[in-house]
mmCIF file of C-alpha atoms in Angstrom:
data_model
loop_
_atom_site.group_PDB
_atom_site.id
_atom_site.type_symbol
_atom_site.label_atom_id
_atom_site.label_comp_id
_atom_site.label_asym_id
_atom_site.label_seq_id
_atom_site.Cartn_x
_atom_site.Cartn_y
_atom_site.Cartn_z
ATOM 1 C CA MET A 94 3.283 34.186 -6.370
ATOM 2 C CA LYS A 95 0.087 34.461 -4.346
ATOM 3 C CA ILE A 96 0.218 33.613 -0.668
ATOM 4 C CA ARG A 97 -3.130 32.850 0.894
ATOM 5 C CA LYS A 98 -3.431 33.848 4.532
ATOM 6 C CA LEU A 99 -5.681 32.462 7.227
ATOM 7 C CA SER A 100 -5.957 34.249 10.543
ATOM 8 C CA SER A 101 -2.951 33.812 12.813
ATOM 9 C CA HIS A 102 -4.706 34.227 16.167
ATOM 10 C CA ARG A 103 -5.245 30.443 16.439
ATOM 11 C CA ASN A 104 -2.001 29.513 18.137
ATOM 12 C CA ASN A 105 -3.094 27.314 21.054
ATOM 13 C CA CYS A 106 -4.345 24.007 19.740
ATOM 14 C CA GLU A 107 -1.797 21.327 20.696
ATOM 15 C CA ILE A 108 -3.315 18.105 21.999
ATOM 16 C CA VAL A 109 -3.289 17.581 25.800
ATOM 17 C CA ARG A 110 -1.537 20.854 26.654
ATOM 18 C CA ASN A 111 -4.133 23.243 25.322
ATOM 19 C CA LYS A 112 -7.647 23.587 26.632
ATOM 20 C CA LEU A 113 -9.980 24.523 23.802
ATOM 21 C CA ILE A 114 -10.063 25.262 20.096
ATOM 22 C CA ASN A 115 -11.820 28.478 19.050
ATOM 23 C CA ARG A 116 -15.574 28.261 18.502
ATOM 24 C CA ILE A 117 -16.857 27.405 15.079
ATOM 25 C CA LYS A 118 -19.561 29.832 14.004
ATOM 26 C CA LYS A 119 -23.027 28.489 14.774
ATOM 27 C CA ARG A 120 -24.455 28.576 11.324
ATOM 28 C CA GLN A 121 -21.727 27.020 9.255
ATOM 29 C CA LYS A 122 -22.439 26.880 5.555
ATOM 30 C CA SER A 123 -23.426 23.466 4.293
ATOM 31 C CA ALA A 124 -22.648 24.350 0.696
ATOM 32 C CA LEU A 125 -19.482 22.698 -0.605
ATOM 33 C CA THR A 126 -17.308 23.084 -3.663
ATOM 34 C CA THR A 127 -19.249 22.395 -6.853
ATOM 35 C CA THR A 128 -19.078 18.806 -8.057
ATOM 36 C CA GLU A 129 -19.666 19.769 -11.659
ATOM 37 C CA ASN A 130 -16.026 19.121 -12.517
ATOM 38 C CA CYS A 131 -15.410 16.628 -9.746
ATOM 39 C CA VAL A 132 -13.930 13.169 -9.923
ATOM 40 C CA TRP A 133 -12.139 11.133 -7.265
ATOM 41 C CA ASN A 134 -10.064 13.438 -5.120
ATOM 42 C CA CYS A 135 -12.496 16.345 -5.057
ATOM 43 C CA PHE A 136 -15.435 14.015 -4.547
ATOM 44 C CA GLU A 137 -13.544 12.456 -1.670
ATOM 45 C CA ILE A 138 -13.046 15.739 0.162
ATOM 46 C CA GLN A 139 -16.758 16.399 -0.021
ATOM 47 C CA GLU A 140 -17.824 12.817 0.625
ATOM 48 C CA ARG A 141 -15.881 12.696 3.846
ATOM 49 C CA ILE A 142 -17.604 15.861 5.049
ATOM 50 C CA MET A 143 -21.132 14.974 3.885
ATOM 51 C CA LEU A 144 -21.428 11.197 3.396
ATOM 52 C CA THR A 145 -25.210 11.433 3.184
ATOM 53 C CA ASN A 146 -25.219 13.532 0.029
ATOM 54 C CA TRP A 147 -26.996 11.109 -2.313
ATOM 55 C CA LYS A 148 -26.587 13.406 -5.293
ATOM 56 C CA ILE A 149 -22.812 13.041 -5.100
ATOM 57 C CA THR A 150 -23.199 9.268 -4.801
ATOM 58 C CA TRP A 151 -25.217 9.139 -8.005
ATOM 59 C CA LEU A 152 -22.667 11.395 -9.667
ATOM 60 C CA ILE A 153 -19.799 9.046 -8.898
ATOM 61 C CA LEU A 154 -21.810 6.064 -10.184
ATOM 62 C CA ILE A 155 -22.387 7.868 -13.450
ATOM 63 C CA LEU A 156 -18.711 8.779 -13.735
ATOM 64 C CA VAL A 157 -17.625 5.192 -13.163
ATOM 65 C CA PHE A 158 -20.155 3.916 -15.691
ATOM 66 C CA ILE A 159 -18.767 6.084 -18.466
ATOM 67 C CA ASN A 160 -15.187 5.324 -17.343
ATOM 68 C CA ILE A 161 -13.874 8.846 -16.989
ATOM 69 C CA MET A 162 -11.348 10.161 -14.536
ATOM 70 C CA VAL A 163 -12.027 11.899 -11.283
ATOM 71 C CA VAL A 164 -11.361 15.625 -11.459
ATOM 72 C CA LEU A 165 -9.885 16.989 -8.300
ATOM 73 C CA SER A 166 -11.162 20.487 -7.684
ATOM 74 C CA THR A 167 -12.613 23.765 -8.852
ATOM 75 C CA ASN A 168 -10.613 26.722 -10.078
ATOM 76 C CA ALA A 169 -12.105 29.309 -7.732
ATOM 77 C CA PRO A 170 -9.482 31.236 -5.735
ATOM 78 C CA LEU A 171 -9.673 31.111 -1.972
ATOM 79 C CA PRO A 172 -10.516 34.374 -0.245
ATOM 80 C CA VAL A 173 -8.736 35.413 2.926
ATOM 81 C CA ARG A 174 -10.863 34.339 5.865
ATOM 82 C CA LYS A 175 -10.581 33.727 9.559
ATOM 83 C CA ALA A 176 -10.515 30.138 10.652
ATOM 84 C CA ARG A 177 -13.304 28.931 12.892
ATOM 85 C CA LEU A 178 -12.883 25.714 14.856
ATOM 86 C CA ALA A 179 -15.270 23.779 17.051
ATOM 87 C CA GLY A 180 -15.089 24.326 20.798
ATOM 88 C CA MET A 181 -13.577 21.038 21.895
ATOM 89 C CA SER A 182 -10.077 19.850 22.667
ATOM 90 C CA PRO A 183 -8.183 18.243 19.766
ATOM 91 C CA ARG A 184 -8.068 14.941 21.667
ATOM 92 C CA ALA A 185 -11.838 15.006 22.170
ATOM 93 C CA ALA A 186 -12.372 15.977 18.556
ATOM 94 C CA ILE A 187 -10.271 13.080 17.274
ATOM 95 C CA GLY A 188 -12.229 10.690 19.466
ATOM 96 C CA PHE A 189 -15.504 12.164 18.219
ATOM 97 C CA LEU A 190 -14.412 11.339 14.687
ATOM 98 C CA GLU A 191 -14.899 7.632 15.341
ATOM 99 C CA ASN A 192 -18.688 7.929 15.148
ATOM 100 C CA HIS A 193 -18.518 9.267 11.610
ATOM 101 C CA ARG A 194 -15.424 8.310 9.747
ATOM 102 C CA PHE A 195 -14.669 4.832 10.988
ATOM 103 C CA LYS A 196 -18.098 3.267 10.873
ATOM 104 C CA MET A 197 -17.089 1.766 7.504
ATOM 105 C CA ASP A 198 -13.831 0.253 8.765
ATOM 106 C CA LYS A 199 -15.011 -3.354 8.622
ATOM 107 C CA THR A 200 -11.870 -5.454 8.501
ATOM 108 C CA ASN A 201 -8.107 -5.394 8.580
ATOM 109 C CA ALA A 202 -7.752 -8.682 6.689
ATOM 110 C CA TRP A 203 -7.003 -8.496 2.971
ATOM 111 C CA SER A 204 -9.651 -9.746 0.544
ATOM 112 C CA PRO A 205 -10.132 -9.504 -3.244
ATOM 113 C CA LYS A 206 -12.315 -6.446 -2.583
ATOM 114 C CA LEU A 207 -9.557 -4.597 -0.718
ATOM 115 C CA LEU A 208 -6.413 -2.962 -2.004
ATOM 116 C CA ALA A 209 -3.211 -4.763 -1.062
ATOM 117 C CA LYS A 210 -2.150 -2.092 1.387
ATOM 118 C CA HIS A 211 -0.966 -3.039 4.849
ATOM 119 C CA GLU A 212 -0.787 -1.327 8.198
ATOM 120 C CA ALA A 213 2.520 0.490 8.491
ATOM 121 C CA PRO A 214 4.673 -0.076 11.574
ATOM 122 C CA PRO A 215 3.575 2.603 14.061
ATOM 123 C CA HIS A 216 5.349 5.923 13.473
ATOM 124 C CA SER A 217 7.477 4.509 10.656
ATOM 125 C CA ALA A 218 6.621 7.581 8.556
ATOM 126 C CA PRO A 219 7.045 10.485 11.024
ATOM 127 C CA TYR A 220 6.940 13.011 8.177
ATOM 128 C CA ILE A 221 3.313 12.369 7.182
ATOM 129 C CA VAL A 222 0.483 14.534 8.506
ATOM 130 C CA SER A 223 -3.265 14.124 8.381
ATOM 131 C CA ILE A 224 -5.202 17.172 7.160
ATOM 132 C CA GLN A 225 -8.553 17.165 8.915
ATOM 133 C CA HIS A 226 -11.662 19.296 8.554
ATOM 134 C CA MET A 227 -13.691 20.296 11.595
ATOM 135 C CA THR A 228 -17.427 19.869 11.060
ATOM 136 C CA PRO A 229 -20.141 20.981 13.503
ATOM 137 C CA ASP A 230 -21.850 17.588 13.534
ATOM 138 C CA ASN A 231 -19.173 14.987 12.865
ATOM 139 C CA GLY A 232 -16.025 16.342 14.489
ATOM 140 C CA LEU A 233 -12.696 16.043 12.675
ATOM 141 C CA VAL A 234 -12.758 14.351 9.276
ATOM 142 C CA HIS A 235 -9.534 13.307 7.543
ATOM 143 C CA TYR A 236 -9.621 14.268 3.865
ATOM 144 C CA CYS A 237 -6.010 14.763 2.698
ATOM 145 C CA ALA A 238 -2.442 14.142 3.790
ATOM 146 C CA GLY A 239 0.804 16.066 3.574
ATOM 147 C CA THR A 240 4.539 15.804 4.161
ATOM 148 C CA ILE A 241 6.560 17.777 6.712
ATOM 149 C CA ILE A 242 9.344 19.764 5.010
ATOM 150 C CA ASN A 243 10.469 21.748 8.040
ATOM 151 C CA GLU A 244 8.996 22.914 11.339
ATOM 152 C CA HIS A 245 6.729 25.466 9.617
ATOM 153 C CA TRP A 246 5.996 24.019 6.160
ATOM 154 C CA ILE A 247 3.877 21.099 4.914
ATOM 155 C CA LEU A 248 3.934 19.832 1.312
ATOM 156 C CA THR A 249 0.595 18.695 -0.144
ATOM 157 C CA ALA A 250 -1.550 18.680 -3.289
ATOM 158 C CA ALA A 251 -3.080 21.897 -4.594
ATOM 159 C CA HIS A 252 -6.455 20.213 -5.057
ATOM 160 C CA CYS A 253 -6.617 19.713 -1.274
ATOM 161 C CA LEU A 254 -6.760 23.501 -0.811
ATOM 162 C CA THR A 255 -9.390 24.649 -3.298
ATOM 163 C CA SER A 256 -12.414 24.807 -0.978
ATOM 164 C CA ASP A 257 -12.368 27.830 1.333
ATOM 165 C CA GLU A 258 -15.084 26.332 3.545
ATOM 166 C CA THR A 259 -12.896 23.288 4.111
ATOM 167 C CA VAL A 260 -9.474 24.917 4.469
ATOM 168 C CA GLU A 261 -10.520 27.633 6.890
ATOM 169 C CA ASN A 262 -11.783 24.979 9.308
ATOM 170 C CA SER A 263 -8.922 22.505 8.894
ATOM 171 C CA LEU A 264 -6.126 21.335 11.171
ATOM 172 C CA ILE A 265 -2.767 19.683 10.579
ATOM 173 C CA VAL A 266 -2.326 16.562 12.743
ATOM 174 C CA ALA A 267 1.271 15.328 13.023
ATOM 175 C CA GLY A 268 2.731 12.354 14.882
ATOM 176 C CA CYS A 269 -0.374 10.201 14.561
ATOM 177 C CA HIS A 270 -0.595 6.522 13.585
ATOM 178 C CA ASP A 271 -4.098 5.569 14.690
ATOM 179 C CA LEU A 272 -6.460 8.458 14.008
ATOM 180 C CA ARG A 273 -8.987 7.253 16.539
ATOM 181 C CA ALA A 274 -6.651 6.152 19.334
ATOM 182 C CA SER A 275 -6.991 8.043 22.592
ATOM 183 C CA ASP A 276 -3.566 6.994 23.912
ATOM 184 C CA GLU A 277 -1.542 8.866 21.260
ATOM 185 C CA GLY A 278 -2.328 12.286 22.689
ATOM 186 C CA ASP A 279 1.153 12.897 24.084
ATOM 187 C CA CYS A 280 2.731 12.140 20.693
ATOM 188 C CA VAL A 281 0.364 14.073 18.448
ATOM 189 C CA GLN A 282 0.819 17.729 17.558
ATOM 190 C CA VAL A 283 -2.012 19.780 16.067
ATOM 191 C CA ARG A 284 -1.566 23.031 14.173
ATOM 192 C CA PRO A 285 -3.865 25.382 12.264
ATOM 193 C CA ILE A 286 -3.357 26.311 8.621
ATOM 194 C CA ASP A 287 -2.202 29.922 8.895
ATOM 195 C CA HIS A 288 -1.124 30.447 5.277
ATOM 196 C CA TYR A 289 -0.920 28.392 2.117
ATOM 197 C CA VAL A 290 0.534 28.704 -1.376
ATOM 198 C CA ARG A 291 -0.870 26.863 -4.385
ATOM 199 C CA HIS A 292 1.267 26.662 -7.500
ATOM 200 C CA GLU A 293 0.331 29.576 -9.716
ATOM 201 C CA LEU A 294 0.011 27.344 -12.826
ATOM 202 C CA TYR A 295 -2.428 24.857 -11.300
ATOM 203 C CA LEU A 296 -5.785 25.117 -13.075
ATOM 204 C CA GLY A 297 -7.721 22.537 -11.086
ATOM 205 C CA GLY A 298 -8.875 19.049 -11.973
ATOM 206 C CA ILE A 299 -6.322 16.555 -13.253
ATOM 207 C CA ASN A 300 -4.193 19.357 -14.635
ATOM 208 C CA PRO A 301 -0.468 19.448 -13.808
ATOM 209 C CA TYR A 302 1.205 21.578 -11.122
ATOM 210 C CA ASP A 303 -1.009 20.010 -8.442
ATOM 211 C CA ILE A 304 1.321 21.091 -5.652
ATOM 212 C CA ALA A 305 0.924 23.392 -2.650
ATOM 213 C CA LEU A 306 2.619 24.396 0.586
ATOM 214 C CA ILE A 307 0.955 24.946 3.961
ATOM 215 C CA TYR A 308 2.481 27.271 6.554
ATOM 216 C CA THR A 309 1.798 27.006 10.259
ATOM 217 C CA LYS A 310 3.006 29.906 12.364
ATOM 218 C CA ARG A 311 3.520 27.829 15.472
ATOM 219 C CA PRO A 312 6.416 25.475 14.655
ATOM 220 C CA LEU A 313 6.202 21.730 14.937
ATOM 221 C CA HIS A 314 8.360 20.249 17.677
ATOM 222 C CA PHE A 315 10.509 17.495 16.184
ATOM 223 C CA THR A 316 10.393 14.267 18.169
ATOM 224 C CA GLU A 317 10.730 10.567 17.458
ATOM 225 C CA HIS A 318 7.226 10.668 15.953
ATOM 226 C CA VAL A 319 7.409 14.010 14.120
ATOM 227 C CA GLN A 320 10.251 14.486 11.634
ATOM 228 C CA PRO A 321 10.744 16.159 8.232
ATOM 229 C CA ALA A 322 11.369 14.350 4.952
ATOM 230 C CA HIS A 323 14.124 15.339 2.538
ATOM 231 C CA LEU A 324 13.498 17.003 -0.817
ATOM 232 C CA PRO A 325 15.040 15.487 -3.957
ATOM 233 C CA GLU A 326 17.533 17.337 -6.098
ATOM 234 C CA GLN A 327 15.943 19.424 -8.839
ATOM 235 C CA ASP A 328 14.975 17.463 -11.989
ATOM 236 C CA THR A 329 16.190 14.060 -10.811
ATOM 237 C CA LEU A 330 14.112 11.186 -12.205
ATOM 238 C CA PRO A 331 13.262 8.527 -9.619
ATOM 239 C CA GLU A 332 13.613 4.877 -10.565
ATOM 240 C CA GLY A 333 12.744 1.542 -9.037
ATOM 241 C CA SER A 334 9.906 1.775 -6.550
ATOM 242 C CA GLY A 335 8.576 3.998 -3.809
ATOM 243 C CA THR A 336 6.562 3.518 -0.641
ATOM 244 C CA LEU A 337 3.123 5.089 -0.373
ATOM 245 C CA TYR A 338 1.803 6.106 3.052
ATOM 246 C CA GLY A 339 -1.701 7.260 3.870
ATOM 247 C CA TRP A 340 -5.081 6.772 5.490
ATOM 248 C CA GLY A 341 -6.862 6.560 2.137
ATOM 249 C CA ASN A 342 -9.697 4.314 1.027
ATOM 250 C CA ILE A 343 -8.650 0.648 0.749
ATOM 251 C CA SER A 344 -11.781 -0.562 -1.045
ATOM 252 C CA MET A 345 -11.746 -1.770 -4.661
ATOM 253 C CA THR A 346 -15.518 -1.355 -4.877
ATOM 254 C CA LEU A 347 -17.911 1.580 -4.756
ATOM 255 C CA GLU A 348 -18.385 1.057 -1.013
ATOM 256 C CA PRO A 349 -15.524 2.935 0.693
ATOM 257 C CA ASN A 350 -13.515 1.484 3.542
ATOM 258 C CA TYR A 351 -11.319 3.984 5.393
ATOM 259 C CA PRO A 352 -8.679 2.555 7.743
ATOM 260 C CA HIS A 353 -7.993 4.394 10.970
ATOM 261 C CA ARG A 354 -4.385 3.191 11.119
ATOM 262 C CA LEU A 355 -1.697 4.389 8.719
ATOM 263 C CA GLN A 356 -1.295 2.147 5.675
ATOM 264 C CA GLU A 357 1.690 1.530 3.397
ATOM 265 C CA ALA A 358 2.199 -0.021 -0.030
ATOM 266 C CA GLU A 359 5.167 -0.554 -2.314
ATOM 267 C CA MET A 360 4.571 1.058 -5.716
ATOM 268 C CA PRO A 361 6.723 0.289 -8.786
ATOM 269 C CA ILE A 362 7.626 3.408 -10.784
ATOM 270 C CA LEU A 363 6.478 3.144 -14.409
ATOM 271 C CA ASP A 364 8.189 4.345 -17.546
ATOM 272 C CA MET A 365 6.513 7.612 -18.532
ATOM 273 C CA GLU A 366 6.079 6.629 -22.186
ATOM 274 C CA LEU A 367 4.323 3.415 -21.164
ATOM 275 C CA CYS A 368 2.099 5.304 -18.743
ATOM 276 C CA GLU A 369 1.249 7.900 -21.389
ATOM 277 C CA ARG A 370 0.205 5.194 -23.858
ATOM 278 C CA ILE A 371 -2.039 3.489 -21.318
ATOM 279 C CA LEU A 372 -3.778 6.697 -20.244
ATOM 280 C CA ALA A 373 -4.074 7.914 -23.840
ATOM 281 C CA GLU A 374 -6.405 4.980 -24.519
ATOM 282 C CA SER A 375 -8.875 6.738 -22.209
ATOM 283 C CA GLY A 376 -8.180 10.166 -23.688
ATOM 284 C CA LEU A 377 -6.060 11.221 -20.707
ATOM 285 C CA GLN A 378 -2.743 13.036 -20.758
ATOM 286 C CA LEU A 379 0.294 13.147 -18.539
ATOM 287 C CA HIS A 380 2.589 16.086 -18.005
ATOM 288 C CA GLU A 381 6.357 15.953 -17.758
ATOM 289 C CA THR A 382 6.065 16.970 -14.098
ATOM 290 C CA ASN A 383 3.996 13.876 -13.261
ATOM 291 C CA LEU A 384 5.187 10.546 -11.915
ATOM 292 C CA CYS A 385 3.399 7.244 -12.620
ATOM 293 C CA THR A 386 3.294 4.073 -10.551
ATOM 294 C CA GLY A 387 1.804 0.616 -10.986
ATOM 295 C CA PRO A 388 1.361 -2.243 -10.648
ATOM 296 C CA LEU A 389 -0.574 -2.534 -13.897
ATOM 297 C CA ASN A 390 -2.033 -5.913 -12.942
ATOM 298 C CA GLY A 391 -4.179 -4.140 -10.340
ATOM 299 C CA GLY A 392 -4.691 -4.603 -6.641
ATOM 300 C CA VAL A 393 -2.557 -1.687 -5.439
ATOM 301 C CA SER A 394 -3.133 2.001 -6.127
ATOM 302 C CA ILE A 395 -3.644 5.381 -4.573
ATOM 303 C CA CYS A 396 -7.245 6.082 -3.632
ATOM 304 C CA THR A 397 -9.552 8.664 -2.117
ATOM 305 C CA ALA A 398 -8.157 10.440 0.980
ATOM 306 C CA ASP A 399 -4.598 9.506 0.005
ATOM 307 C CA SER A 400 -4.550 12.880 -1.776
ATOM 308 C CA GLY A 401 -1.579 15.100 -0.988
ATOM 309 C CA GLY A 402 0.284 12.302 0.755
ATOM 310 C CA PRO A 403 3.845 11.142 0.111
ATOM 311 C CA LEU A 404 5.529 8.585 -2.089
ATOM 312 C CA VAL A 405 9.004 8.156 -0.584
ATOM 313 C CA GLN A 406 12.311 6.408 -1.174
ATOM 314 C CA SER A 407 14.983 5.672 1.408
ATOM 315 C CA CYS A 408 18.168 7.620 0.995
ATOM 316 C CA CYS A 409 21.418 8.798 2.301
ATOM 317 C CA ASP A 410 24.458 7.135 3.806
ATOM 318 C CA GLY A 411 24.691 7.165 7.538
ATOM 319 C CA TYR A 412 23.643 5.465 10.735
ATOM 320 C CA ASP A 413 19.998 6.522 10.522
ATOM 321 C CA GLU A 414 17.929 5.768 7.439
ATOM 322 C CA GLU A 415 16.271 8.851 5.990
ATOM 323 C CA TYR A 416 13.654 9.393 3.324
ATOM 324 C CA ILE A 417 13.160 11.550 0.252
ATOM 325 C CA VAL A 418 9.634 12.505 -0.787
ATOM 326 C CA ILE A 419 9.568 11.818 -4.529
ATOM 327 C CA GLY A 420 5.828 12.087 -5.209
ATOM 328 C CA ILE A 421 2.608 13.766 -4.077
ATOM 329 C CA VAL A 422 -0.641 11.819 -4.560
ATOM 330 C CA SER A 423 -2.600 13.592 -7.308
ATOM 331 C CA TRP A 424 -5.184 11.510 -9.197
ATOM 332 C CA GLY A 425 -6.278 8.057 -10.285
ATOM 333 C CA ARG A 426 -9.108 5.993 -11.683
ATOM 334 C CA MET A 427 -12.235 4.952 -9.823
ATOM 335 C CA PRO A 428 -12.858 2.289 -8.534
ATOM 336 C CA CYS A 429 -9.339 2.064 -7.191
ATOM 337 C CA GLY A 430 -6.959 -0.785 -7.973
ATOM 338 C CA GLN A 431 -8.181 -1.574 -11.486
ATOM 339 C CA LYS A 432 -5.916 -3.243 -14.037
ATOM 340 C CA ASN A 433 -4.065 -0.923 -16.414
ATOM 341 C CA SER A 434 -4.897 2.065 -14.211
ATOM 342 C CA PRO A 435 -1.688 3.826 -13.161
ATOM 343 C CA SER A 436 -1.542 6.006 -10.068
ATOM 344 C CA VAL A 437 -0.531 9.573 -10.915
ATOM 345 C CA PHE A 438 1.651 11.674 -8.620
ATOM 346 C CA VAL A 439 3.267 15.078 -8.779
ATOM 347 C CA ARG A 440 6.999 14.508 -9.307
ATOM 348 C CA VAL A 441 8.500 16.546 -6.474
ATOM 349 C CA SER A 442 11.916 16.915 -8.134
ATOM 350 C CA ALA A 443 10.261 19.069 -10.806
ATOM 351 C CA PHE A 444 9.429 21.591 -8.074
ATOM 352 C CA THR A 445 12.366 21.474 -5.654
ATOM 353 C CA ASN A 446 13.513 24.949 -6.671
ATOM 354 C CA TRP A 447 9.939 26.275 -6.460
ATOM 355 C CA ILE A 448 9.547 24.863 -2.938
ATOM 356 C CA SER A 449 12.865 26.308 -1.804
ATOM 357 C CA GLU A 450 12.022 29.707 -3.251
ATOM 358 C CA ILE A 451 8.639 29.844 -1.505
ATOM 359 C CA ILE A 452 10.121 28.840 1.839
ATOM 360 C CA SER A 453 13.075 31.221 1.607
ATOM 361 C CA THR A 454 11.132 34.288 0.446
ATOM 362 C CA ALA A 455 7.812 33.972 2.290
ATOM 363 C CA THR A 456 9.188 34.810 5.723
ATOM 364 C CA ASN A 457 7.397 37.995 6.731
ATOM 365 C CA PHE A 458 3.922 36.789 7.622
ATOM 366 C CA GLU A 459 1.789 39.067 9.735
#
């Protein structure tokens, strides 16, 4: 087990209460993870940091034309580095994001060109976090999501943590519904990524074991808007349907449309044999640790910037309804929402023991 460490001196970055985030170095590298093996999730991380990169745009057009899948990331290991964050308050940084990220947010009304996702009731998924990258020119840019497991640990996709330039300048934003709202400051909690653990068998791309854990030294404070999700029992097989939450692309075309408010969608869980047959027609393979969702008639799917986010089911007897995270957004076909194009998740129950072992043994961080 390899535990990646980012510097732990960045402890004071909570919105409203803290004054400044540490300075980002003046000459930040513009080079990003190679797109040679990139398809939708990896492309998305880069696209949301450098939307003007026309070479990447042409690459995605070529990939769509030949109908291949989007590979998520490179295989390069992340070196240990100090995090460097721009010198502005988290509230100011989130507001600054509006000029870059939300200029494509054209409409909230559903149309045939938009996925059938809907705005979630505010703070109805208090376990979801936005993972945002700090850029020198465009402020904070949402590129992945994650799920709160406890006050120190966030569950996400391994492909979200394969670019050192991105991770070392990223923040975890919890308790947020509207990413550009200025009146949520008292509810939102911001934390640095101090350490992270990618599954040792993850090889990048659309390979299996696309699961990772993020550790933040400063604990999250649980409130009405910030709560953990439950883990499933090891090796249980979810049935029925699950609810997807995220701020991912809602466009069914090549022109992205990123909502600033949290979206939700009900996703029917598919039989694995059926899903395998459908993907095999495109030369793609599933792994036993994956989870597939429809609908196969199109219109609803995971998409770019949903990566790492949760698929959940309600659970448990009691007065308060609670939720189990059953899936982690991993990969899908581009454009999003096509017919006969299942959404592929990591099945969390295949890794419950792995998660528990990491959390219970990785306790002595410097």
